[in-house]
mmCIF file of C-alpha atoms in Angstrom:
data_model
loop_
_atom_site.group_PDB
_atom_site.id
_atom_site.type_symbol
_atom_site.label_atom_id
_atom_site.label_comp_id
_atom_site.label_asym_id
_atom_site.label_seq_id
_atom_site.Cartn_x
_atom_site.Cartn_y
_atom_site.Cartn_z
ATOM 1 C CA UNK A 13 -16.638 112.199 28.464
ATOM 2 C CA UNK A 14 -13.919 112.316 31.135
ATOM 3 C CA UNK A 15 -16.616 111.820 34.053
ATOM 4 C CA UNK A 16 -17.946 108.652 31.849
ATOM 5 C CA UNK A 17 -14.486 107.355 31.662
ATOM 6 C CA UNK A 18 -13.763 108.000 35.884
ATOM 7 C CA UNK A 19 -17.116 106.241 36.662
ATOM 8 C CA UNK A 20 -16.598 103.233 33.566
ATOM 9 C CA UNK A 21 -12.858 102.761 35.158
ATOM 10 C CA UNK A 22 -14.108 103.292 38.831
ATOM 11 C CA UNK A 23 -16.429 100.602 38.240
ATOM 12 C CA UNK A 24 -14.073 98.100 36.607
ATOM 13 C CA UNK A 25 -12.314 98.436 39.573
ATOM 14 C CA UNK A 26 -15.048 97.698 41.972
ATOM 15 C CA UNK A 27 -15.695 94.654 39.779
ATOM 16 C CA UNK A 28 -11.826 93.389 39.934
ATOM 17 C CA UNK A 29 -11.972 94.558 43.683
ATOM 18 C CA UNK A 30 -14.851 91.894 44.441
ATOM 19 C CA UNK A 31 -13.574 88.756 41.882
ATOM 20 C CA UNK A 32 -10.460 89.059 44.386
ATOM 21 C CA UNK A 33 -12.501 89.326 47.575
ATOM 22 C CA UNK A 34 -14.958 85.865 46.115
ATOM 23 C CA UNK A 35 -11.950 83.805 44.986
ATOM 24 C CA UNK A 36 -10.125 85.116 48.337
ATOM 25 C CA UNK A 37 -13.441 83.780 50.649
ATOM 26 C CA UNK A 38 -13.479 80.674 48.779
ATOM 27 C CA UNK A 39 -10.158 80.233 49.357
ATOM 28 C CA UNK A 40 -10.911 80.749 53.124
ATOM 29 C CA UNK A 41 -14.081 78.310 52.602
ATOM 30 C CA UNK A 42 -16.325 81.804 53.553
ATOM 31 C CA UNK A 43 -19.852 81.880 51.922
ATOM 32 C CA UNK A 44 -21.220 85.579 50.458
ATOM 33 C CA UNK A 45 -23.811 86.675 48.928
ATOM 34 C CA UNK A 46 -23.738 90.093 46.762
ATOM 35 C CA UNK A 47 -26.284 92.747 47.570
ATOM 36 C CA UNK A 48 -26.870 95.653 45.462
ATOM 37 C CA UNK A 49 -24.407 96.673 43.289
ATOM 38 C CA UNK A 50 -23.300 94.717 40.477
ATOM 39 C CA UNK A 51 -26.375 91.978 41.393
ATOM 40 C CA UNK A 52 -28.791 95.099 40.551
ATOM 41 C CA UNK A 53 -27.081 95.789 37.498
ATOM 42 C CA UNK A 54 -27.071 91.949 36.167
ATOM 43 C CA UNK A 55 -30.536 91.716 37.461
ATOM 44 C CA UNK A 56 -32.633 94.805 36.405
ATOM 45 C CA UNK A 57 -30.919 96.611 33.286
ATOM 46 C CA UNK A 58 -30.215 94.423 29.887
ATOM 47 C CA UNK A 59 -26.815 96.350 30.179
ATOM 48 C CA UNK A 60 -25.379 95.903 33.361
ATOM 49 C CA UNK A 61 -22.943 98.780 32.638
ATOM 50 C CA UNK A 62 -25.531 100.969 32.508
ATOM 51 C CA UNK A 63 -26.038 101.124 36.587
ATOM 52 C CA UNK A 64 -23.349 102.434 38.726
ATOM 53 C CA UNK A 65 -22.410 101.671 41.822
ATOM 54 C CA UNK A 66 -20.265 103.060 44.628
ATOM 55 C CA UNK A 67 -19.306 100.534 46.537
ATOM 56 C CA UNK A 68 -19.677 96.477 47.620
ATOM 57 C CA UNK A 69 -22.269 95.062 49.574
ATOM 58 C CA UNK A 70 -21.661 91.528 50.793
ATOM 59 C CA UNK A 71 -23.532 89.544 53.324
ATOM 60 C CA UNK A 72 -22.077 86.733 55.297
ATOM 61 C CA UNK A 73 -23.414 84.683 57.910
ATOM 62 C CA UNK A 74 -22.437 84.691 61.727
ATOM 63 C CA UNK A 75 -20.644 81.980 62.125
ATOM 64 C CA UNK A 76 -18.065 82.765 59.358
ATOM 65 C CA UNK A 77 -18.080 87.015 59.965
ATOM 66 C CA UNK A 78 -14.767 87.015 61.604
ATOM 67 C CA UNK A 79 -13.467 84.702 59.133
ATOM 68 C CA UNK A 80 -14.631 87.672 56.689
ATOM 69 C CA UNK A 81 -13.344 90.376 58.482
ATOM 70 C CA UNK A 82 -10.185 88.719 58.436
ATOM 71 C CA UNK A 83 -10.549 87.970 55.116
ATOM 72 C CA UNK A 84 -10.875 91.450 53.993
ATOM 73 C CA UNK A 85 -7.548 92.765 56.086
ATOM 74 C CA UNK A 86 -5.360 90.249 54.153
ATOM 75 C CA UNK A 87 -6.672 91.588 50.946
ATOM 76 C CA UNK A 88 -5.139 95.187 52.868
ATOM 77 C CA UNK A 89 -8.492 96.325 53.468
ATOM 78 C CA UNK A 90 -8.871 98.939 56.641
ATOM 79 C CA UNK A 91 -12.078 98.797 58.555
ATOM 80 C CA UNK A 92 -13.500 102.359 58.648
ATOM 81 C CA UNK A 93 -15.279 101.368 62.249
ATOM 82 C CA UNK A 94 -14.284 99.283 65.019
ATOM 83 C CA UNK A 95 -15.772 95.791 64.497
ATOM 84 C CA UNK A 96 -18.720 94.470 66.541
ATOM 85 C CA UNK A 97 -18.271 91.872 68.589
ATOM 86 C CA UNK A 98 -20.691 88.803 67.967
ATOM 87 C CA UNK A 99 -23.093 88.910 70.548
ATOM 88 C CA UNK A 100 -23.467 92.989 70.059
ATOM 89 C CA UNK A 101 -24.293 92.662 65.989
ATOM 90 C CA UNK A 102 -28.022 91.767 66.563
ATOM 91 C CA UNK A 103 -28.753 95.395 67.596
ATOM 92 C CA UNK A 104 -25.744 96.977 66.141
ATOM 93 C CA UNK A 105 -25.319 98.671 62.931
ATOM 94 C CA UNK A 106 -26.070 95.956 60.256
ATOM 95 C CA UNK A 107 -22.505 96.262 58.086
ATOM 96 C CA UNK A 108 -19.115 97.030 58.815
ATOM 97 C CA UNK A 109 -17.614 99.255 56.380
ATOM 98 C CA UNK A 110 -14.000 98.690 54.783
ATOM 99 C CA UNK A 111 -12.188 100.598 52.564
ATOM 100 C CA UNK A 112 -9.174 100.085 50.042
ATOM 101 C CA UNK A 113 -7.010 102.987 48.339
ATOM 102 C CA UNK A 114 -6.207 102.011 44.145
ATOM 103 C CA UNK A 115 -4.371 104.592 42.532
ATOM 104 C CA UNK A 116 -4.027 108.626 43.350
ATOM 105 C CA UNK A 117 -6.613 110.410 42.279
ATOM 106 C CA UNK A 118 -9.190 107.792 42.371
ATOM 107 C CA UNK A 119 -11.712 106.810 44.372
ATOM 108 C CA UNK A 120 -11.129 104.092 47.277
ATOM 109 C CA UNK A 121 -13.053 100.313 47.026
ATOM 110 C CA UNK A 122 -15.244 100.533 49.562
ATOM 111 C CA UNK A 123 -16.990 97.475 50.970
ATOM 112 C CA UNK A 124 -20.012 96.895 53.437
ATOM 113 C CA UNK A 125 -19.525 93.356 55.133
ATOM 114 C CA UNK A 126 -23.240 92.928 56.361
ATOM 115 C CA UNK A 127 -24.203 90.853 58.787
ATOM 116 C CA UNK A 128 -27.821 91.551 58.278
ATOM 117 C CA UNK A 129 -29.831 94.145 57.063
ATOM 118 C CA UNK A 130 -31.413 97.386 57.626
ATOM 119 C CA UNK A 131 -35.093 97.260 58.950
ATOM 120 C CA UNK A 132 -34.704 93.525 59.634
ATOM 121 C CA UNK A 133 -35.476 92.146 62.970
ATOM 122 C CA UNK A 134 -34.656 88.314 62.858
ATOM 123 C CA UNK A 135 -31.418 87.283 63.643
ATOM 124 C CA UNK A 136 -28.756 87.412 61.483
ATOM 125 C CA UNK A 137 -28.384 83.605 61.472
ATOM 126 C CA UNK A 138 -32.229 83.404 59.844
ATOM 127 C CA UNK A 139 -31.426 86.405 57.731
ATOM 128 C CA UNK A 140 -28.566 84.361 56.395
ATOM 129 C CA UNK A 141 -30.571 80.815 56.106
ATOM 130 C CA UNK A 142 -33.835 82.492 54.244
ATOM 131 C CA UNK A 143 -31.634 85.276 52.398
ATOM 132 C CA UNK A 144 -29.840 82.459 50.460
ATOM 133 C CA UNK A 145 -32.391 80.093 49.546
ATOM 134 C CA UNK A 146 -32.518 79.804 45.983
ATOM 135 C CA UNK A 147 -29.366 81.997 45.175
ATOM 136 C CA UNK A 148 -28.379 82.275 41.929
ATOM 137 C CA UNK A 149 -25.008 83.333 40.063
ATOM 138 C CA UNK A 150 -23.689 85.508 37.969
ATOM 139 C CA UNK A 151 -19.553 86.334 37.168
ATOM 140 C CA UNK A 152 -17.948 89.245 37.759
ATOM 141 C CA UNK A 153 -14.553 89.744 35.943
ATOM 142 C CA UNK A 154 -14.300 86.014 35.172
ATOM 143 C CA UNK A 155 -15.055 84.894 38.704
ATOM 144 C CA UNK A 156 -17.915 82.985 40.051
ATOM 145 C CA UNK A 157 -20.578 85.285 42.308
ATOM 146 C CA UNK A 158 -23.330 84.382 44.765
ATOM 147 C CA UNK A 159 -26.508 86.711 43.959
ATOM 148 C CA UNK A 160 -29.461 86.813 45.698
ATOM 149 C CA UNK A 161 -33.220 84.791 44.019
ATOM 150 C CA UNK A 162 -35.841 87.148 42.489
ATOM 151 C CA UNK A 163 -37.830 87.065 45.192
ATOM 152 C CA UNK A 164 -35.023 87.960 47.744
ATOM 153 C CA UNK A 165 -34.188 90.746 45.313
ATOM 154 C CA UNK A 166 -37.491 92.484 45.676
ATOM 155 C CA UNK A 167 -37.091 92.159 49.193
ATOM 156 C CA UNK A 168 -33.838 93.970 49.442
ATOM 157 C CA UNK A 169 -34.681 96.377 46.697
ATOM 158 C CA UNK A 170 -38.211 97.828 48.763
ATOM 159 C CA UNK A 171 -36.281 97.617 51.952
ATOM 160 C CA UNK A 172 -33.443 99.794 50.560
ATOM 161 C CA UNK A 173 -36.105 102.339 49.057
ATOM 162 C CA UNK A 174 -37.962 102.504 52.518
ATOM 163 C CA UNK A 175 -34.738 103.119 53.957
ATOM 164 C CA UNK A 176 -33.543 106.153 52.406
ATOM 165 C CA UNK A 177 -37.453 107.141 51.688
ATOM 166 C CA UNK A 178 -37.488 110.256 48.629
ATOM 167 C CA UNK A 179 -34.739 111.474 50.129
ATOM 168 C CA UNK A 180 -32.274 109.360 47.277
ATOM 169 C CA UNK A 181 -33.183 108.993 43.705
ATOM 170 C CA UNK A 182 -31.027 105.320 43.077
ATOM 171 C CA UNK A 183 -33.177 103.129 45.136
ATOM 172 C CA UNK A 184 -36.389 104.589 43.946
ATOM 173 C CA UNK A 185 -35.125 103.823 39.986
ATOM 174 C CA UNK A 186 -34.097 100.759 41.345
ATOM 175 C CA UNK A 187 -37.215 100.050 42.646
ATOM 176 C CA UNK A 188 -39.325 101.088 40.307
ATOM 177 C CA UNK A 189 -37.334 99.346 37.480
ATOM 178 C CA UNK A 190 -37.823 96.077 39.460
ATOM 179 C CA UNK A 191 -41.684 96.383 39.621
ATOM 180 C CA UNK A 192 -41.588 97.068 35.596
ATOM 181 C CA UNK A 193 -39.754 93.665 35.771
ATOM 182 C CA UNK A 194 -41.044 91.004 38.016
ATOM 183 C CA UNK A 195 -44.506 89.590 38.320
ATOM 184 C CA UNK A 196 -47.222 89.929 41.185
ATOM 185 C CA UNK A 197 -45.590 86.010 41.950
ATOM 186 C CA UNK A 198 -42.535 87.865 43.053
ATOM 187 C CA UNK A 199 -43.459 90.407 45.214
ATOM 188 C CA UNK A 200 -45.776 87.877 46.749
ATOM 189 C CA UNK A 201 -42.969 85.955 47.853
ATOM 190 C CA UNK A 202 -41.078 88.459 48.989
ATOM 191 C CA UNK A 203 -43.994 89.707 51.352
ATOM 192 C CA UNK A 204 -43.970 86.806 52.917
ATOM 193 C CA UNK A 205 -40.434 86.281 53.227
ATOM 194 C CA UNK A 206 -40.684 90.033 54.488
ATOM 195 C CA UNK A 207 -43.054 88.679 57.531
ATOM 196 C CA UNK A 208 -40.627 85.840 58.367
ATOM 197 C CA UNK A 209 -37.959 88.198 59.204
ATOM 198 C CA UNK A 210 -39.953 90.623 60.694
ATOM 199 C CA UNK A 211 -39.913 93.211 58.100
ATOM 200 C CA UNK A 212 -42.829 93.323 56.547
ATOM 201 C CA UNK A 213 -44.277 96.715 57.309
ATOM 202 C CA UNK A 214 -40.769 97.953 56.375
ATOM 203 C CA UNK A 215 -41.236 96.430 53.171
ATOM 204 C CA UNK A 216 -44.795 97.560 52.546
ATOM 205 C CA UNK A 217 -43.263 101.227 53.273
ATOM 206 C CA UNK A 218 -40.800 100.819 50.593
ATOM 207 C CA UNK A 219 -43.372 99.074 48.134
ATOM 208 C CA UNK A 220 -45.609 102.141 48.567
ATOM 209 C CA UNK A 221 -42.972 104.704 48.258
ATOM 210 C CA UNK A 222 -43.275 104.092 44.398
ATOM 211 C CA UNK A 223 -47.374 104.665 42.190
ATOM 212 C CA UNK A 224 -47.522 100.848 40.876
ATOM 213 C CA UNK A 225 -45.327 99.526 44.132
ATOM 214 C CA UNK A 226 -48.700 101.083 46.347
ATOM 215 C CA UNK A 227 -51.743 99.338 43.717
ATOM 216 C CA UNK A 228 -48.775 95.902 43.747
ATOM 217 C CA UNK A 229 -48.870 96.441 47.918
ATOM 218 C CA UNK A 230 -52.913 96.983 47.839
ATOM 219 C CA UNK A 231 -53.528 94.087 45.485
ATOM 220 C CA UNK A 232 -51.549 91.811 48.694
ATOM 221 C CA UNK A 233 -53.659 93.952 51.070
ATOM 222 C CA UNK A 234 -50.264 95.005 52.791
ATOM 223 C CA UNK A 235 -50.130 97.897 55.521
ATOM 224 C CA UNK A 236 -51.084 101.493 54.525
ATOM 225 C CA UNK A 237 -48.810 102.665 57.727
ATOM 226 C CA UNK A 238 -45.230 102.560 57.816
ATOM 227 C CA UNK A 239 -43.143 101.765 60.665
ATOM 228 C CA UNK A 240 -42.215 104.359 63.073
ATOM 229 C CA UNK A 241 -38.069 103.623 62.397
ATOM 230 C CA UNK A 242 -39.162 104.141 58.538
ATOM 231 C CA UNK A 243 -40.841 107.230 59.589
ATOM 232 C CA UNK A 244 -38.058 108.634 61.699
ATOM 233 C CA UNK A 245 -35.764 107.640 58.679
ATOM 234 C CA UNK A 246 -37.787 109.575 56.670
#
């Protein structure tokens, strides 16, 4: 009961953690969208409180990153990395990491500021332009929330399981849960939005990684071979 209790309160705190950080970026006039997370929860379980969640994932395009970053240290938020410079984020690591201490003995808010993501190849500008057609929203703690479309969804959630491959439970139940949920339409779409950033063998990986993801990614006629950085992150 007392682990329930760490991970129910650890979890309300996240969600006060990012109502602050939205209302803070719209204060700023920053655009993000929420990856992961709390959009997972809202989007694949009838109970959001049923998924947890670690940290904050929250993508912002180039031309307003350092406005983010910034963003982020006001709310007393300490980078965990040194920050990329623009022109090195294309083939840098695709997030910055922050992190926030609450109250002794509990865990810190972390955040990942992405600029793009993993197994992507387009530039972060596209990323941003196609990544946020269509986005929808839900609230968090009372405040407004960008969240990605369905069809960007499925993206992120078969790039996240080709990422960590079997080597991480979450994104496979994530994964799988999302194929129990969305249509052959869906995953359609996000193939092809997969192609336009130059991901989609990555996301044919992830797709396959899971028994009804591979007959979903044969019934598209996607690749059978994964790409060699999904097979070296494997």
């Amino acid at each position: 009961l007392d682990t329930r209790r760490f991970w129910a309160f650890h979890r309300l705190t996240l969600e006060s953690a990012l109502a602050e950080i939205a209302q803070h970026f719209e204060k700023r006039g920053v655009q993000c969208l929420l990856l992961k997370g709390p959009a997972f929860a809202h989007w694949l379980y009838d109970d959001p409180r049923k998924r947890s969640y670690g940290d904050l994932d929250l993508l912002v395009g180039p031309d307003q990153f350092d406005a983010a970053l910034r963003g982020l240290v006001e709310l007393n938020f300490k980078p965990r990395s040194p920050s990329l410079r623009s022109n090195e984020r294309q083939h840098g690591p695709h997030h910055v990491q922050f992190d926030r201490s609450v109250a002794q003995g509990t865990l810190p808010v972390v955040v990942e500021l992405h600029h793009t993501l993993k197994l992507v190849l387009a530039s972060p500008s596209f990323v941003w332009q196609r990544l946020t057609e269509g986005v929808q929203e839900i609230k968090i703690a009372g405040q407004p929330v960008a969240v990605p479309s369905r069809s960007v969804s499925a993206l992120i959630v078969a790039l996240h399981a080709a990422q960590h491959g079997h080597h991480w439970l979450p994104p496979l139940d994530d994964l799988q849960r999302a194929l129990d949920r969305e249509d052959v339409d869906t995953w359609r779409s996000a193939s092809a939005l997969a192609k336009d950033l130059s991901a989609g063998a990555a996301f044919a990986a992830g797709l396959r990684l899971d028994p009804k993801g591979r007959e979903v990614a044969d019934r598209l006629g996607l690749s059978k071979k994964p790409p060699r950085v999904v097979r070296l992150l494997g």
